[in-house]
PDB file of C-alpha atoms and ligand atoms in Angstrom:
ATOM      1  CA  UNK A  15      45.204 -90.530 -37.985  1.00 97.00           C
ATOM      2  CA  UNK A  16      42.250 -87.924 -38.793  1.00 98.00           C
ATOM      3  CA  UNK A  17      41.933 -86.574 -42.475  1.00 98.00           C
ATOM      4  CA  UNK A  18      39.846 -84.097 -43.196  1.00 98.00           C
ATOM      5  CA  UNK A  19      38.734 -83.509 -47.000  1.00 98.00           C
ATOM      6  CA  UNK A  20      37.544 -80.655 -49.646  1.00 98.00           C
ATOM      7  CA  UNK A  21      35.534 -80.161 -46.289  1.00 98.00           C
ATOM      8  CA  UNK A  22      32.823 -76.376 -47.155  1.00 98.00           C
ATOM      9  CA  UNK A  23      30.251 -75.389 -44.313  1.00 98.00           C
ATOM     10  CA  UNK A  24      28.793 -72.834 -44.245  1.00 98.00           C
ATOM     11  CA  UNK A  25      26.525 -71.113 -41.552  1.00 97.00           C
ATOM     12  CA  UNK A  26      23.693 -68.534 -41.397  1.00 94.00           C
ATOM     13  CA  UNK A  27      24.268 -68.366 -46.133  1.00 94.00           C
ATOM     14  CA  UNK A  28      27.407 -67.259 -44.570  1.00 95.00           C
ATOM     15  CA  UNK A  29      30.000 -69.343 -45.658  1.00 96.00           C
ATOM     16  CA  UNK A  30      32.683 -70.656 -43.063  1.00 97.00           C
ATOM     17  CA  UNK A  31      35.127 -73.072 -44.156  1.00 98.00           C
ATOM     18  CA  UNK A  32      35.147 -72.781 -47.691  1.00 97.00           C
ATOM     19  CA  UNK A  33      37.302 -76.733 -49.045  1.00 97.00           C
ATOM     20  CA  UNK A  34      39.360 -77.706 -46.042  1.00 98.00           C
ATOM     21  CA  UNK A  35      42.620 -79.710 -46.346  1.00 98.00           C
ATOM     22  CA  UNK A  36      44.352 -81.205 -43.588  1.00 98.00           C
ATOM     23  CA  UNK A  37      45.485 -84.479 -41.904  1.00 98.00           C
ATOM     24  CA  UNK A  38      46.327 -84.454 -38.510  1.00 98.00           C
ATOM     25  CA  UNK A  39      49.128 -86.824 -37.665  1.00 97.00           C
ATOM     26  CA  UNK A  40      49.921 -90.196 -35.594  1.00 94.00           C
ATOM     27  CA  UNK A  41      51.197 -88.638 -32.623  1.00 94.00           C
ATOM     28  CA  UNK A  42      51.227 -84.993 -33.716  1.00 95.00           C
ATOM     29  CA  UNK A  43      50.297 -81.447 -32.098  1.00 96.00           C
ATOM     30  CA  UNK A  44      48.643 -79.821 -35.032  1.00 97.00           C
ATOM     31  CA  UNK A  45      47.865 -75.911 -33.642  1.00 97.00           C
ATOM     32  CA  UNK A  46      44.747 -74.416 -35.512  1.00 97.00           C
ATOM     33  CA  UNK A  47      45.985 -70.104 -34.966  1.00 94.00           C
ATOM     34  CA  UNK A  48      43.554 -67.808 -36.510  1.00 91.00           C
ATOM     35  CA  UNK A  49      41.599 -64.533 -36.012  1.00 88.00           C
ATOM     36  CA  UNK A  50      38.359 -64.929 -34.131  1.00 88.00           C
ATOM     37  CA  UNK A  51      35.123 -66.014 -35.958  1.00 91.00           C
ATOM     38  CA  UNK A  52      37.455 -67.827 -39.374  1.00 92.00           C
ATOM     39  CA  UNK A  53      35.891 -71.040 -38.605  1.00 95.00           C
ATOM     40  CA  UNK A  54      38.179 -73.131 -35.753  1.00 95.00           C
ATOM     41  CA  UNK A  55      35.867 -74.259 -33.163  1.00 95.00           C
ATOM     42  CA  UNK A  56      33.057 -75.106 -36.029  1.00 96.00           C
ATOM     43  CA  UNK A  57      36.350 -76.752 -37.285  1.00 97.00           C
ATOM     44  CA  UNK A  58      36.907 -79.024 -34.227  1.00 97.00           C
ATOM     45  CA  UNK A  59      33.661 -79.514 -34.370  1.00 96.00           C
ATOM     46  CA  UNK A  60      32.673 -80.942 -37.008  1.00 97.00           C
ATOM     47  CA  UNK A  61      36.029 -83.872 -35.434  1.00 97.00           C
ATOM     48  CA  UNK A  62      33.389 -85.296 -33.420  1.00 95.00           C
ATOM     49  CA  UNK A  63      30.109 -84.925 -35.708  1.00 95.00           C
ATOM     50  CA  UNK A  64      28.376 -81.890 -33.653  1.00 94.00           C
ATOM     51  CA  UNK A  65      28.091 -80.212 -37.156  1.00 96.00           C
ATOM     52  CA  UNK A  66      28.103 -81.571 -40.393  1.00 96.00           C
ATOM     53  CA  UNK A  67      29.677 -80.865 -43.211  1.00 98.00           C
ATOM     54  CA  UNK A  68      28.104 -79.466 -46.844  1.00 98.00           C
ATOM     55  CA  UNK A  69      30.366 -80.913 -48.706  1.00 98.00           C
ATOM     56  CA  UNK A  70      33.726 -83.119 -48.506  1.00 98.00           C
ATOM     57  CA  UNK A  71      34.630 -85.589 -45.762  1.00 98.00           C
ATOM     58  CA  UNK A  72      36.004 -86.273 -42.902  1.00 98.00           C
ATOM     59  CA  UNK A  73      37.828 -89.387 -41.246  1.00 98.00           C
ATOM     60  CA  UNK A  74      39.015 -90.760 -37.687  1.00 98.00           C
ATOM     61  CA  UNK A  75      40.419 -93.917 -37.934  1.00 98.00           C
ATOM     62  CA  UNK A  76      39.877 -94.388 -41.490  1.00 98.00           C
ATOM     63  CA  UNK A  77      36.326 -94.199 -40.438  1.00 98.00           C
ATOM     64  CA  UNK A  78      33.704 -91.312 -41.663  1.00 98.00           C
ATOM     65  CA  UNK A  79      32.101 -89.124 -39.409  1.00 98.00           C
ATOM     66  CA  UNK A  80      29.266 -87.949 -41.758  1.00 97.00           C
ATOM     67  CA  UNK A  81      28.110 -90.671 -42.379  1.00 97.00           C
ATOM     68  CA  UNK A  82      28.903 -92.797 -39.171  1.00 96.00           C
ATOM     69  CA  UNK A  83      25.942 -94.235 -38.171  1.00 96.00           C
ATOM     70  CA  UNK A  84      24.370 -94.232 -34.152  1.00 94.00           C
ATOM     71  CA  UNK A  85      27.402 -96.918 -33.779  1.00 94.00           C
ATOM     72  CA  UNK A  86      29.895 -95.513 -35.384  1.00 96.00           C
ATOM     73  CA  UNK A  87      29.915 -92.757 -33.910  1.00 95.00           C
ATOM     74  CA  UNK A  88      29.750 -93.897 -30.360  1.00 92.00           C
ATOM     75  CA  UNK A  89      32.804 -95.148 -31.354  1.00 93.00           C
ATOM     76  CA  UNK A  90      35.160 -92.232 -33.085  1.00 95.00           C
ATOM     77  CA  UNK A  91      33.904 -90.374 -29.597  1.00 93.00           C
ATOM     78  CA  UNK A  92      35.248 -93.078 -27.641  1.00 90.00           C
ATOM     79  CA  UNK A  93      38.856 -92.125 -29.514  1.00 94.00           C
ATOM     80  CA  UNK A  94      38.380 -88.685 -28.298  1.00 94.00           C
ATOM     81  CA  UNK A  95      38.509 -85.721 -25.645  1.00 92.00           C
ATOM     82  CA  UNK A  96      37.184 -82.346 -26.469  1.00 91.00           C
ATOM     83  CA  UNK A  97      38.522 -79.293 -23.514  1.00 91.00           C
ATOM     84  CA  UNK A  98      35.586 -77.069 -24.964  1.00 87.00           C
ATOM     85  CA  UNK A  99      36.347 -73.313 -25.095  1.00 83.00           C
ATOM     86  CA  UNK A 100      35.113 -72.176 -21.622  1.00 81.00           C
ATOM     87  CA  UNK A 101      35.835 -75.693 -20.092  1.00 75.00           C
ATOM     88  CA  UNK A 102      32.547 -76.079 -19.892  1.00 84.00           C
ATOM     89  CA  UNK A 103      32.149 -78.102 -16.643  1.00 93.00           C
ATOM     90  CA  UNK A 104      28.631 -79.372 -14.871  1.00 94.00           C
ATOM     91  CA  UNK A 105      27.691 -76.250 -12.484  1.00 94.00           C
ATOM     92  CA  UNK A 106      25.679 -78.994  -9.823  1.00 96.00           C
ATOM     93  CA  UNK A 107      28.195 -81.371 -10.537  1.00 96.00           C
ATOM     94  CA  UNK A 108      31.351 -81.910  -8.376  1.00 97.00           C
ATOM     95  CA  UNK A 109      35.111 -81.663  -9.354  1.00 97.00           C
ATOM     96  CA  UNK A 110      34.683 -85.934  -9.540  1.00 96.00           C
ATOM     97  CA  UNK A 111      31.213 -85.830 -10.836  1.00 95.00           C
ATOM     98  CA  UNK A 112      32.881 -83.913 -13.910  1.00 96.00           C
ATOM     99  CA  UNK A 113      36.143 -86.075 -14.026  1.00 96.00           C
ATOM    100  CA  UNK A 114      34.480 -89.321 -13.941  1.00 94.00           C
ATOM    101  CA  UNK A 115      32.707 -87.614 -16.938  1.00 92.00           C
ATOM    102  CA  UNK A 116      35.204 -88.328 -19.332  1.00 91.00           C
ATOM    103  CA  UNK A 117      35.246 -91.991 -18.929  1.00 90.00           C
ATOM    104  CA  UNK A 118      32.879 -94.177 -21.048  1.00 80.00           C
ATOM    105  CA  UNK A 119      29.166 -94.985 -19.671  1.00 76.00           C
ATOM    106  CA  UNK A 120      29.124 -97.748 -17.865  1.00 77.00           C
ATOM    107  CA  UNK A 121      32.943 -97.714 -17.665  1.00 79.00           C
ATOM    108  CA  UNK A 122      32.929 -97.588 -13.617  1.00 83.00           C
ATOM    109  CA  UNK A 123      30.872-100.265 -12.874  1.00 79.00           C
ATOM    110  CA  UNK A 124      32.922-102.799 -14.188  1.00 83.00           C
ATOM    111  CA  UNK A 125      34.953-104.832 -12.041  1.00 84.00           C
ATOM    112  CA  UNK A 126      38.525-104.490 -13.843  1.00 86.00           C
ATOM    113  CA  UNK A 127      38.228-100.927 -13.956  1.00 84.00           C
ATOM    114  CA  UNK A 128      38.627 -98.958 -11.087  1.00 88.00           C
ATOM    115  CA  UNK A 129      37.637 -95.750 -11.436  1.00 91.00           C
ATOM    116  CA  UNK A 130      38.209 -93.578  -8.445  1.00 92.00           C
ATOM    117  CA  UNK A 131      42.138 -94.331  -8.653  1.00 93.00           C
ATOM    118  CA  UNK A 132      41.616 -93.395 -12.864  1.00 93.00           C
ATOM    119  CA  UNK A 133      40.073 -89.890 -11.073  1.00 96.00           C
ATOM    120  CA  UNK A 134      43.355 -89.368  -8.692  1.00 95.00           C
ATOM    121  CA  UNK A 135      45.675 -90.141 -11.823  1.00 93.00           C
ATOM    122  CA  UNK A 136      43.961 -87.373 -13.367  1.00 93.00           C
ATOM    123  CA  UNK A 137      44.443 -84.774 -10.743  1.00 94.00           C
ATOM    124  CA  UNK A 138      47.949 -86.244 -10.686  1.00 91.00           C
ATOM    125  CA  UNK A 139      48.410 -85.040 -14.498  1.00 87.00           C
ATOM    126  CA  UNK A 140      46.974 -81.545 -14.294  1.00 89.00           C
ATOM    127  CA  UNK A 141      48.941 -80.947 -10.286  1.00 89.00           C
ATOM    128  CA  UNK A 142      45.713 -80.699  -8.625  1.00 93.00           C
ATOM    129  CA  UNK A 143      45.383 -81.972  -4.786  1.00 94.00           C
ATOM    130  CA  UNK A 144      42.188 -85.020  -4.144  1.00 95.00           C
ATOM    131  CA  UNK A 145      40.914 -82.280  -1.145  1.00 96.00           C
ATOM    132  CA  UNK A 146      39.303 -80.296  -4.762  1.00 97.00           C
ATOM    133  CA  UNK A 147      37.203 -83.826  -5.903  1.00 97.00           C
ATOM    134  CA  UNK A 148      34.592 -82.221  -3.770  1.00 97.00           C
ATOM    135  CA  UNK A 149      34.440 -78.751  -4.753  1.00 97.00           C
ATOM    136  CA  UNK A 150      31.806 -77.313  -7.151  1.00 97.00           C
ATOM    137  CA  UNK A 151      32.613 -75.716 -10.383  1.00 96.00           C
ATOM    138  CA  UNK A 152      31.627 -71.912  -8.723  1.00 96.00           C
ATOM    139  CA  UNK A 153      34.235 -72.246  -5.720  1.00 96.00           C
ATOM    140  CA  UNK A 154      36.866 -72.942  -8.506  1.00 95.00           C
ATOM    141  CA  UNK A 155      39.066 -70.250  -9.427  1.00 91.00           C
ATOM    142  CA  UNK A 156      39.668 -69.966 -13.575  1.00 88.00           C
ATOM    143  CA  UNK A 157      43.205 -71.621 -14.032  1.00 88.00           C
ATOM    144  CA  UNK A 158      41.922 -74.406 -11.433  1.00 92.00           C
ATOM    145  CA  UNK A 159      38.385 -74.945 -13.645  1.00 93.00           C
ATOM    146  CA  UNK A 160      40.650 -75.330 -17.002  1.00 91.00           C
ATOM    147  CA  UNK A 161      42.751 -77.708 -14.986  1.00 92.00           C
ATOM    148  CA  UNK A 162      39.273 -79.610 -14.140  1.00 95.00           C
ATOM    149  CA  UNK A 163      38.863 -79.678 -17.670  1.00 94.00           C
ATOM    150  CA  UNK A 164      41.711 -80.821 -18.387  1.00 91.00           C
ATOM    151  CA  UNK A 165      41.877 -83.788 -15.801  1.00 93.00           C
ATOM    152  CA  UNK A 166      38.542 -84.547 -17.701  1.00 94.00           C
ATOM    153  CA  UNK A 167      40.176 -84.672 -21.281  1.00 91.00           C
ATOM    154  CA  UNK A 168      42.459 -87.567 -19.918  1.00 90.00           C
ATOM    155  CA  UNK A 169      40.895 -89.303 -17.173  1.00 92.00           C
ATOM    156  CA  UNK A 170      39.845 -91.988 -20.168  1.00 89.00           C
ATOM    157  CA  UNK A 171      43.265 -91.894 -21.693  1.00 87.00           C
ATOM    158  CA  UNK A 172      41.561 -90.638 -25.533  1.00 90.00           C
ATOM    159  CA  UNK A 173      43.970 -91.087 -28.796  1.00 93.00           C
ATOM    160  CA  UNK A 174      42.773 -87.920 -29.774  1.00 95.00           C
ATOM    161  CA  UNK A 175      42.809 -85.003 -27.409  1.00 95.00           C
ATOM    162  CA  UNK A 176      41.029 -81.371 -29.225  1.00 96.00           C
ATOM    163  CA  UNK A 177      41.562 -77.898 -27.289  1.00 95.00           C
ATOM    164  CA  UNK A 178      39.236 -75.262 -28.227  1.00 95.00           C
ATOM    165  CA  UNK A 179      40.789 -72.488 -26.726  1.00 93.00           C
ATOM    166  CA  UNK A 180      42.377 -74.098 -23.663  1.00 90.00           C
ATOM    167  CA  UNK A 181      43.997 -71.043 -22.168  1.00 88.00           C
ATOM    168  CA  UNK A 182      42.302 -67.370 -22.917  1.00 85.00           C
ATOM    169  CA  UNK A 183      40.267 -65.614 -20.341  1.00 82.00           C
ATOM    170  CA  UNK A 184      43.771 -66.901 -17.687  1.00 83.00           C
ATOM    171  CA  UNK A 185      46.403 -64.372 -17.159  1.00 85.00           C
ATOM    172  CA  UNK A 186      49.915 -65.043 -17.858  1.00 86.00           C
ATOM    173  CA  UNK A 187      50.976 -66.926 -15.672  1.00 85.00           C
ATOM    174  CA  UNK A 188      48.562 -69.674 -15.343  1.00 83.00           C
ATOM    175  CA  UNK A 189      48.489 -69.347 -19.449  1.00 86.00           C
ATOM    176  CA  UNK A 190      51.916 -70.767 -18.850  1.00 87.00           C
ATOM    177  CA  UNK A 191      51.322 -73.612 -16.603  1.00 85.00           C
ATOM    178  CA  UNK A 192      48.538 -74.794 -18.731  1.00 88.00           C
ATOM    179  CA  UNK A 193      50.635 -75.070 -21.771  1.00 91.00           C
ATOM    180  CA  UNK A 194      52.782 -76.905 -19.724  1.00 89.00           C
ATOM    181  CA  UNK A 195      50.787 -79.394 -18.880  1.00 86.00           C
ATOM    182  CA  UNK A 196      49.279 -79.810 -22.245  1.00 90.00           C
ATOM    183  CA  UNK A 197      53.059 -80.364 -23.097  1.00 89.00           C
ATOM    184  CA  UNK A 198      53.898 -82.368 -20.249  1.00 86.00           C
ATOM    185  CA  UNK A 199      50.311 -84.880 -20.907  1.00 83.00           C
ATOM    186  CA  UNK A 200      51.723 -85.137 -24.470  1.00 85.00           C
ATOM    187  CA  UNK A 201      54.832 -86.445 -23.156  1.00 85.00           C
ATOM    188  CA  UNK A 202      53.233 -88.592 -21.130  1.00 83.00           C
ATOM    189  CA  UNK A 203      50.188 -89.986 -22.599  1.00 82.00           C
ATOM    190  CA  UNK A 204      51.168 -89.688 -25.905  1.00 85.00           C
ATOM    191  CA  UNK A 205      48.066 -88.741 -27.291  1.00 89.00           C
ATOM    192  CA  UNK A 206      47.941 -86.750 -30.493  1.00 95.00           C
ATOM    193  CA  UNK A 207      46.345 -83.276 -30.453  1.00 95.00           C
ATOM    194  CA  UNK A 208      44.652 -80.609 -31.772  1.00 97.00           C
ATOM    195  CA  UNK A 209      44.986 -77.623 -29.904  1.00 96.00           C
ATOM    196  CA  UNK A 210      43.460 -73.950 -31.696  1.00 96.00           C
ATOM    197  CA  UNK A 211      44.593 -71.572 -29.596  1.00 91.00           C
ATOM    198  CA  UNK A 212      45.591 -67.653 -29.902  1.00 82.00           C
ATOM    199  CA  UNK A 213      48.532 -67.385 -28.110  1.00 84.00           C
ATOM    200  CA  UNK A 214      51.235 -67.149 -30.840  1.00 87.00           C
ATOM    201  CA  UNK A 215      53.693 -68.407 -28.394  1.00 84.00           C
ATOM    202  CA  UNK A 216      52.300 -70.953 -26.756  1.00 85.00           C
ATOM    203  CA  UNK A 217      51.494 -72.376 -30.409  1.00 90.00           C
ATOM    204  CA  UNK A 218      55.675 -72.214 -30.796  1.00 91.00           C
ATOM    205  CA  UNK A 219      55.736 -73.668 -28.265  1.00 89.00           C
ATOM    206  CA  UNK A 220      53.705 -76.726 -28.461  1.00 93.00           C
ATOM    207  CA  UNK A 221      53.033 -76.975 -32.115  1.00 96.00           C
ATOM    208  CA  UNK A 222      54.470 -80.203 -34.237  1.00 96.00           C
ATOM    209  CA  UNK A 223      53.234 -78.286 -36.679  1.00 97.00           C
ATOM    210  CA  UNK A 224      50.744 -75.163 -37.035  1.00 96.00           C
ATOM    211  CA  UNK A 225      47.914 -74.876 -39.517  1.00 97.00           C
ATOM    212  CA  UNK A 226      46.571 -70.709 -40.431  1.00 95.00           C
ATOM    213  CA  UNK A 227      42.697 -70.878 -41.230  1.00 94.00           C
ATOM    214  CA  UNK A 228      41.956 -67.463 -42.663  1.00 91.00           C
ATOM    215  CA  UNK A 229      38.404 -66.784 -44.734  1.00 91.00           C
ATOM    216  CA  UNK A 230      37.568 -70.431 -44.609  1.00 94.00           C
ATOM    217  CA  UNK A 231      40.501 -71.878 -45.786  1.00 95.00           C
ATOM    218  CA  UNK A 232      43.838 -72.772 -44.954  1.00 96.00           C
ATOM    219  CA  UNK A 233      46.895 -70.005 -45.724  1.00 93.00           C
ATOM    220  CA  UNK A 234      49.512 -71.947 -44.365  1.00 94.00           C
ATOM    221  CA  UNK A 235      50.844 -75.045 -42.694  1.00 96.00           C
ATOM    222  CA  UNK A 236      54.512 -75.973 -41.457  1.00 96.00           C
ATOM    223  CA  UNK A 237      55.849 -77.152 -38.371  1.00 96.00           C
ATOM    224  CA  UNK A 238      56.909 -73.626 -36.344  1.00 94.00           C
ATOM    225  CA  UNK A 239      60.618 -73.387 -38.089  1.00 93.00           C
ATOM    226  CA  UNK A 240      58.863 -73.074 -41.884  1.00 94.00           C
ATOM    227  CA  UNK A 241      56.476 -70.859 -40.791  1.00 93.00           C
ATOM    228  CA  UNK A 242      58.980 -68.414 -39.337  1.00 89.00           C
ATOM    229  CA  UNK A 243      61.064 -69.058 -42.446  1.00 90.00           C
ATOM    230  CA  UNK A 244      57.736 -68.272 -44.332  1.00 88.00           C
ATOM    231  CA  UNK A 245      58.505 -64.791 -47.171  1.00 86.00           C
ATOM    232  CA  UNK A 246      54.494 -64.403 -46.548  1.00 86.00           C
ATOM    233  CA  UNK A 247      54.970 -60.657 -45.197  1.00 83.00           C
ATOM    234  CA  UNK A 248      51.034 -61.149 -44.007  1.00 81.00           C
ATOM    235  CA  UNK A 249      52.026 -64.863 -42.250  1.00 83.00           C
ATOM    236  CA  UNK A 250      54.997 -62.750 -40.763  1.00 83.00           C
ATOM    237  CA  UNK A 251      53.183 -60.162 -39.558  1.00 79.00           C
ATOM    238  CA  UNK A 252      50.209 -62.593 -38.058  1.00 78.00           C
ATOM    239  CA  UNK A 253      52.873 -64.523 -36.040  1.00 79.00           C
ATOM    240  CA  UNK A 254      55.168 -61.759 -35.078  1.00 75.00           C
ATOM    241  CA  UNK A 255      53.712 -61.203 -31.269  1.00 61.00           C
ATOM    242  CA  UNK A 256      54.661 -58.019 -30.815  1.00 66.00           C
ATOM    243  CA  UNK A 257      52.394 -57.110 -34.047  1.00 60.00           C
ATOM    244  CA  UNK A 258      48.996 -55.518 -33.449  1.00 52.00           C
ATOM    245  CA  UNK A 259      47.906 -57.838 -35.952  1.00 55.00           C
ATOM    246  CA  UNK A 260      49.587 -60.694 -33.871  1.00 60.00           C
ATOM    247  CA  UNK A 261      46.430 -63.412 -34.561  1.00 58.00           C
ATOM    248  CA  UNK A 262      44.629 -61.372 -36.986  1.00 57.00           C
ATOM    249  CA  UNK A 263      45.533 -62.188 -40.494  1.00 52.00           C
TER     250      UNK A 263
HETATM  251  N1  ADP B 317      25.551 -72.880 -34.403  1.00 67.29           N
HETATM  252  C1  ADP B 317      25.675 -71.581 -35.271  1.00 67.29           C
HETATM  253  N2  ADP B 317      24.562 -71.698 -35.887  1.00 67.29           N
HETATM  254  C2  ADP B 317      25.334 -69.781 -36.674  1.00 67.29           C
HETATM  255  N3  ADP B 317      26.516 -69.517 -36.617  1.00 67.29           N
HETATM  256  C3  ADP B 317      27.630 -70.395 -36.366  1.00 67.29           C
HETATM  257  C4  ADP B 317      27.175 -71.474 -35.192  1.00 67.29           C
HETATM  258  N4  ADP B 317      28.114 -71.700 -34.909  1.00 67.29           N
HETATM  259  C5  ADP B 317      29.179 -70.715 -34.806  1.00 67.29           C
HETATM  260  N5  ADP B 317      29.500 -69.974 -36.487  1.00 67.29           N
HETATM  261  C6  ADP B 317      29.413 -69.040 -36.841  1.00 67.29           C
HETATM  262  O1  ADP B 317      30.404 -69.427 -37.705  1.00 67.29           O
HETATM  263  C7  ADP B 317      32.069 -68.703 -37.736  1.00 67.29           C
HETATM  264  C8  ADP B 317      32.985 -69.140 -36.681  1.00 67.29           C
HETATM  265  O2  ADP B 317      32.781 -69.277 -35.956  1.00 67.29           O
HETATM  266  P1  ADP B 317      33.649 -70.216 -34.541  1.00 67.29           P
HETATM  267  O3  ADP B 317      34.201 -71.234 -34.935  1.00 67.29           O
HETATM  268  O4  ADP B 317      33.049 -70.557 -33.582  1.00 67.29           O
HETATM  269  O5  ADP B 317      35.177 -68.709 -34.502  1.00 67.29           O
HETATM  270  P2  ADP B 317      36.129 -69.332 -34.092  1.00 67.29           P
HETATM  271  O6  ADP B 317      37.480 -69.305 -34.823  1.00 67.29           O
HETATM  272  O7  ADP B 317      36.307 -67.962 -32.722  1.00 67.29           O
HETATM  273  O8  ADP B 317      36.534 -69.964 -32.963  1.00 67.29           O
HETATM  274  C9  ADP B 317      31.158 -67.063 -36.930  1.00 67.29           C
HETATM  275  O9  ADP B 317      30.873 -66.022 -38.033  1.00 67.29           O
HETATM  276  C10 ADP B 317      29.742 -67.740 -35.820  1.00 67.29           C
HETATM  277  O10 ADP B 317      28.927 -66.800 -35.507  1.00 67.29           O
HETATM  278 MG1   MG B 318      36.360 -70.375 -31.148  1.00 67.29          MG
END
């Protein structure tokens, strides 16, 4: 379980997160939505200790991320995989090299671990053929790049997967394929997911619960049904995919 407690963070003298309280429950898919520049990526980065909060705390399986020493932060990070907003593949590494980065250091040197098998299984999860392993990121289409990023995220069977805008920049067909894969991965691997997305349709398809972040605070939190039946007109405009305000509270 991930517990976020009264978390505050200012950046460049401007409050970005202004008292966030949020739990991510075991096994759930929690979608975080909110306007651009509202702190969604900053919040995800706090979970893996890439940002330190100014105030408040954040616990992963009971371990405080801001107060973790080097050993504890490695333990926390070993439980989490992170699909960055731009996929963040290493240009100079092949697809295989990029996927192997999803495994803990020294993992492949262990006699009881068959890394080739793990990589092939990860490829299978994201519907890619083994012949892509030799390719470099520059040789991949946008949809394939996202798939490789997903393969890297699942290869180590981490307990938590954080997805930052996994479908941004993809055409609708590839975006819906990636959404299907995220749902499939949840069912196959049983991981707990935090998914940041702008896409209202995919949020409603993927989420067990949705948190709407705006002006540094969680404005709404509930199941898709609960949010749909809310009487808050600002929230309804935000959630209506046909509205020009969709995704912009
Ligand atoms: N490393 C950083 N240094 C200074 N400001 C940052 C940094 N990262 C993000 N910000 C600012 O924090 C705010 C939230 O950014 P971000 O979390 O990336 O938004 P989004 O909700 O679109 O993911 C923005 O105003 C952004 O400019
Ligand atoms: Mg972002």
